[in-house]
Amino acid sequence: MDHAAEAHRTDLMTITRHVLNEQSKHPEARGDFTILLNQIVLGCKFVCSAVSKAGLAKLLGLAGETNVQGEEQKKLDVLSNEVFVKAFIGSGRTCILVSEEDEEATFVEPSKRGRYIVVFDPLDGSSNIDCGVSIGTIFGIYTVKDVDNPTLDDVLCPGSNMVAAGYCMYGSSCTLVLSTGNGVNGFTLDPSLGEFILTHPNIKIPKKGKIYSVNEGNAQNWDEQTAKYVGKCKFPTDGSSPKSLRYVGSMVADVHRTLLYGGIFLYPGDKKSPNGKLRVLYEVFPMSYLVEQAGGQSFTGKKRALDVVPEKIHERSPIFLGSYDDVEEIKQLYKAI
Ligand code: FDP
């Protein structure tokens, strides 16, 4: 019998235990973050369950509303948003919430206020719901300067101000990936226990990858640098093998694969959409934070993604993120022209 393996199998590191361990390194911590994280975990479990039952429960289809980006909202988007918003407010630990589904930021009433700000996309990749492809929840967390006087300036600041970020992927398994600024860890939901168990400790993105991930259908509108980079992925001139193309079209799934296998994920700006498609606060920032924490890079075509200072809560930005060397290559192309 392999006693080491057996010990590992019976010593289950749940996400709460992991965060409590992290908390014990900060004697001044009062457990507020753990309480907030528990609400994120609860929301993710709810959405995971709702996504898996979507077909059965006849939750698929349009809710008859459009969100701020003019996209059709699905019932699951509405449901997921409500669950997270109520969980965050109920935790008593948040003061401002910015959701992809809500046009305006939510300012929590004074009696329920705490010092955390949560920016989130409750159900990202929603065009993939009806065909059962992986979708996810993305979140970033900041602290407010003055808990008695929260303002939008507390949110419209560089992504490097975040104190934590993560995502939960509802795929063949339900995986929550989290960073509190001290590396990246992945937890998989054990449905029989209802607990997220540490399955991917200390995720490090390979320094260089063999995969590129982009919507090539937009190629006719790309700028010279993106076109040149993708051309090099397919027809390398340095004797290396061409990269493989993988594109799920669900940011959480594409970034998750990039974190684990390496390579690059691109959603560039183009002639039609100079700022690309992905939203700075609750897509670009949390994913860039995780990629940097895992040893990779994230670039907008102009600067480090986490240095962007958004002017609006639903602002968009081009994004190139992934393995350090792959992103370095595209940075050099943008520098050269
Ligand atoms: P979706 O429109 O399905 O919600 O920002 C949303 C997003 O998905 C990302 O998850 C995904 O990476 C991207 O849009 C896909 O966009 P394209 O369909 O333009 O490739």
XYZ file of C-alpha atoms and ligand atoms in Angstrom:
357
model
C 0.000 0.000 0.000
C 1.335 3.447 -0.896
C 0.963 5.200 2.486
C 2.106 8.571 1.135
C -0.582 8.517 -1.557
C -3.161 7.317 0.964
C -2.273 10.123 3.376
C -2.622 12.626 0.552
C -5.998 11.208 -0.427
C -7.354 11.499 3.108
C -5.845 14.900 3.912
C -8.290 17.006 1.941
C -7.269 20.623 1.491
C -10.554 22.418 0.958
C -10.581 25.932 -0.423
C -11.713 27.328 2.956
C -8.893 25.555 4.775
C -6.444 26.846 2.189
C -7.612 30.447 2.620
C -7.573 30.113 6.430
C -3.968 28.872 6.167
C -3.123 31.922 4.063
C -4.946 34.150 6.546
C -2.886 32.822 9.464
C 0.194 34.340 7.782
C -1.397 37.759 8.401
C -2.016 38.088 12.154
C -3.922 41.340 11.586
C -6.505 39.586 9.337
C -10.002 39.327 10.839
C -11.407 36.641 8.569
C -13.421 39.031 6.401
C -11.872 37.746 3.200
C -12.651 34.138 4.155
C -16.284 35.129 4.705
C -16.411 36.827 1.302
C -14.734 33.893 -0.386
C -17.291 31.529 1.149
C -19.992 33.525 -0.641
C -18.119 33.264 -3.941
C -17.827 29.519 -3.417
C -21.538 29.283 -2.620
C -22.434 31.253 -5.770
C -20.173 29.046 -7.899
C -21.743 25.872 -6.484
C -25.197 27.252 -7.208
C -24.305 28.193 -10.783
C -22.545 24.861 -11.328
C -25.673 23.034 -10.242
C -27.937 25.314 -12.319
C -25.732 24.929 -15.422
C -25.742 21.150 -15.149
C -29.531 21.096 -14.783
C -30.176 23.844 -17.322
C -31.651 21.591 -19.992
C -33.761 19.658 -17.517
C -35.082 22.697 -15.746
C -35.926 24.379 -19.024
C -33.732 27.248 -18.049
C -32.337 27.609 -21.548
C -33.588 30.310 -23.816
C -33.862 34.031 -23.682
C -35.066 35.966 -20.699
C -36.390 38.653 -22.990
C -33.936 41.284 -21.825
C -30.685 42.666 -23.172
C -27.691 43.553 -21.002
C -25.628 46.754 -21.131
C -23.560 45.503 -24.056
C -26.752 44.958 -26.043
C -26.332 41.182 -25.878
C -29.276 38.880 -25.355
C -29.437 37.732 -21.758
C -30.107 34.119 -20.982
C -32.043 33.073 -17.942
C -28.934 31.590 -16.448
C -27.133 34.949 -16.656
C -29.941 36.640 -14.777
C -30.119 33.903 -12.181
C -26.364 33.753 -11.638
C -26.131 37.505 -11.272
C -28.897 37.575 -8.682
C -27.320 34.792 -6.663
C -23.907 36.461 -6.540
C -25.245 39.960 -5.826
C -27.403 38.703 -2.934
C -24.579 36.541 -1.557
C -22.124 39.463 -1.644
C -24.510 41.929 -0.038
C -25.585 39.325 2.532
C -21.964 38.701 3.518
C -21.770 42.195 5.003
C -18.232 42.409 3.661
C -18.706 44.362 0.412
C -19.326 48.015 -0.403
C -19.325 48.185 -4.231
C -20.291 45.514 -6.777
C -19.673 45.791 -10.501
C -21.338 43.067 -12.556
C -21.263 42.499 -16.298
C -25.036 42.204 -16.131
C -25.739 45.513 -14.390
C -25.353 48.833 -16.146
C -24.526 50.718 -12.958
C -22.295 49.766 -10.058
C -24.197 48.670 -6.937
C -23.358 50.633 -3.788
C -24.198 48.526 -0.763
C -26.286 50.303 1.868
C -24.265 51.517 4.899
C -25.680 48.985 7.391
C -24.473 46.061 5.238
C -21.185 47.546 4.121
C -17.731 45.988 4.340
C -14.380 46.941 2.889
C -14.309 44.762 -0.239
C -15.218 45.655 -3.806
C -16.104 42.795 -6.147
C -16.038 43.090 -9.943
C -17.445 40.032 -11.660
C -18.920 38.399 -14.703
C -21.409 35.922 -13.231
C -21.653 33.786 -16.371
C -19.032 34.416 -19.004
C -19.184 32.721 -22.399
C -22.962 32.617 -22.323
C -23.261 32.033 -26.072
C -21.939 28.548 -25.260
C -24.703 27.660 -22.780
C -27.116 26.056 -25.222
C -24.552 23.632 -26.638
C -23.144 22.521 -23.285
C -19.648 23.944 -23.810
C -17.650 25.152 -20.778
C -18.618 28.525 -19.349
C -17.516 30.285 -16.182
C -17.665 32.968 -13.530
C -14.828 35.519 -13.318
C -14.132 37.785 -10.337
C -11.668 40.363 -9.039
C -11.519 41.825 -5.544
C -10.287 45.227 -4.336
C -10.358 46.962 -0.972
C -11.992 50.358 -0.561
C -9.968 53.352 0.691
C -12.618 54.702 3.033
C -15.346 52.241 3.988
C -17.648 55.124 5.020
C -17.283 56.783 1.675
C -16.948 54.304 -1.200
C -16.719 55.943 -4.635
C -16.304 54.805 -8.222
C -12.672 55.953 -8.003
C -12.090 52.920 -5.782
C -13.007 50.764 -8.800
C -11.570 52.828 -11.653
C -7.979 52.072 -10.734
C -5.226 49.814 -12.117
C -5.758 46.064 -12.021
C -2.550 45.747 -10.020
C -4.557 47.139 -7.054
C -6.577 43.907 -6.872
C -6.059 41.835 -3.717
C -7.452 38.629 -5.227
C -8.870 37.287 -8.465
C -10.170 34.040 -9.819
C -12.606 32.161 -11.968
C -14.777 29.098 -11.759
C -15.124 26.944 -14.853
C -18.279 24.912 -15.326
C -16.901 22.217 -17.612
C -16.446 18.474 -17.526
C -15.527 19.199 -13.924
C -16.150 22.345 -11.907
C -12.820 24.030 -11.190
C -12.192 27.169 -9.164
C -8.855 28.888 -9.770
C -7.821 31.512 -7.228
C -4.969 33.853 -6.452
C -4.713 36.029 -3.361
C -1.449 37.499 -4.592
C 0.700 34.575 -3.529
C 0.642 32.237 -6.542
C -2.277 30.474 -8.196
C -4.144 27.420 -6.930
C -6.867 25.325 -8.543
C -9.650 23.535 -6.646
C -12.012 20.969 -8.107
C -15.544 20.523 -6.801
C -16.115 17.067 -5.381
C -19.881 16.822 -5.979
C -20.302 14.074 -3.399
C -18.762 16.265 -0.679
C -19.932 19.614 -2.016
C -16.410 20.905 -1.371
C -13.752 22.432 -3.597
C -10.578 20.379 -3.026
C -7.064 21.581 -3.891
C -6.156 19.639 -7.034
C -3.842 22.067 -8.841
C -1.461 23.541 -6.254
C 0.835 26.399 -7.269
C -0.025 26.545 -10.971
C 2.887 27.747 -13.114
C 2.260 28.542 -16.753
C 4.867 26.974 -19.092
C 7.426 29.588 -20.207
C 6.568 28.938 -23.844
C 3.599 27.102 -25.310
C 2.536 25.254 -28.437
C -0.979 26.665 -28.716
C -2.440 29.959 -29.917
C -6.048 30.862 -29.249
C -7.882 33.555 -31.184
C -11.074 34.108 -33.178
C -9.513 33.897 -36.653
C -12.813 34.885 -38.211
C -11.865 38.476 -37.394
C -8.556 38.238 -39.289
C -9.557 40.592 -42.121
C -9.836 43.440 -39.623
C -6.648 42.773 -37.588
C -3.799 45.248 -37.377
C -0.391 44.453 -38.853
C 1.144 43.230 -35.578
C -1.597 40.720 -34.749
C -1.640 39.461 -38.350
C 2.146 39.080 -38.317
C 2.133 37.280 -34.960
C -0.583 34.800 -35.959
C 1.224 34.292 -39.291
C 4.358 33.332 -37.331
C 2.338 30.892 -35.211
C 1.280 29.097 -38.397
C 4.411 29.549 -40.500
C 7.342 29.867 -38.072
C 10.556 31.159 -39.633
C 12.924 29.945 -36.890
C 12.697 26.233 -37.714
C 10.244 25.503 -34.864
C 6.983 23.610 -35.401
C 3.792 25.552 -36.090
C 1.584 26.147 -33.053
C -1.798 24.410 -32.753
C -4.970 26.488 -32.808
C -7.493 25.980 -30.013
C -10.426 28.371 -29.523
C -13.415 27.484 -27.369
C -14.885 30.993 -27.517
C -15.416 30.975 -23.764
C -12.742 33.093 -22.102
C -12.639 31.028 -18.920
C -12.055 27.801 -20.847
C -9.485 29.337 -23.191
C -7.563 30.975 -20.329
C -7.770 27.828 -18.169
C -6.182 25.769 -20.933
C -3.558 28.471 -21.477
C -2.664 28.473 -17.754
C -2.261 24.705 -17.651
C -0.764 23.935 -21.078
C 0.875 27.262 -21.963
C 0.626 29.272 -25.162
C -1.162 32.502 -25.889
C -4.759 33.749 -25.831
C -5.510 36.825 -27.923
C -8.538 39.030 -28.267
C -7.004 41.940 -30.178
C -8.489 45.235 -31.161
C -9.297 45.485 -34.843
C -10.616 47.939 -37.439
C -14.212 47.301 -36.399
C -13.609 47.201 -32.636
C -10.404 49.090 -31.779
C -10.756 48.140 -28.102
C -11.486 44.490 -28.782
C -14.376 42.781 -27.032
C -13.321 41.799 -23.549
C -14.157 43.964 -20.562
C -11.310 45.442 -18.538
C -12.686 45.175 -15.005
C -14.145 41.696 -14.890
C -12.418 39.841 -17.740
C -9.052 41.381 -18.627
C -7.937 42.320 -15.085
C -8.741 39.108 -13.185
C -7.317 36.901 -15.941
C -4.195 39.081 -16.261
C -3.697 38.935 -12.488
C -3.875 35.126 -12.523
C -1.580 34.793 -15.542
C 1.039 37.083 -13.957
C 0.762 35.248 -10.644
C 1.411 32.013 -12.562
C 4.554 33.472 -14.162
C 3.130 34.589 -17.515
C 2.476 38.027 -18.992
C -0.528 40.029 -20.110
C -0.312 42.906 -22.589
C -2.846 45.186 -24.248
C -0.844 46.072 -27.351
C 0.294 49.257 -25.586
C 1.134 48.360 -22.002
C 1.000 45.787 -19.212
C -2.701 44.990 -18.869
C -2.733 45.444 -15.074
C -1.456 49.029 -15.515
C -4.560 50.124 -17.429
C -6.695 52.671 -15.556
C -10.271 52.247 -16.800
C -12.423 55.335 -17.154
C -15.738 53.460 -17.294
C -16.833 50.325 -15.486
C -17.739 48.439 -18.677
C -14.686 49.558 -20.667
C -13.090 47.090 -23.108
C -9.455 46.455 -23.993
C -7.461 44.356 -26.440
C -5.650 41.537 -24.649
C -2.727 39.198 -25.309
C -2.018 36.878 -22.389
C -0.252 33.640 -21.646
C 3.229 32.114 -21.562
C 5.972 34.627 -20.826
C 7.971 34.035 -24.024
C 4.940 33.970 -26.323
C 3.620 37.287 -24.996
C 7.144 38.730 -25.135
C 7.157 38.012 -28.858
C 4.009 40.020 -29.514
C 5.275 42.828 -27.260
C 8.363 43.104 -29.446
C 6.216 43.284 -32.587
C 4.181 46.170 -31.145
C 7.389 47.911 -30.022
C 8.912 47.562 -33.498
C 6.143 49.294 -35.444
P -19.635 35.380 -24.870
O -19.780 36.425 -25.920
O -20.126 34.028 -25.292
O -20.167 35.782 -23.515
O -16.867 38.298 -23.372
C -17.650 37.253 -23.613
C -17.073 36.143 -24.467
O -18.032 35.156 -24.637
C -15.797 35.506 -23.900
O -16.045 34.550 -22.913
C -15.144 34.907 -25.107
O -13.746 34.744 -24.973
C -15.485 35.892 -26.194
O -16.662 36.594 -25.756
C -15.760 35.231 -27.518
O -15.965 36.189 -28.468
P -16.099 35.851 -30.040
O -17.380 35.100 -30.205
O -16.115 37.187 -30.701
O -14.917 35.037 -30.439
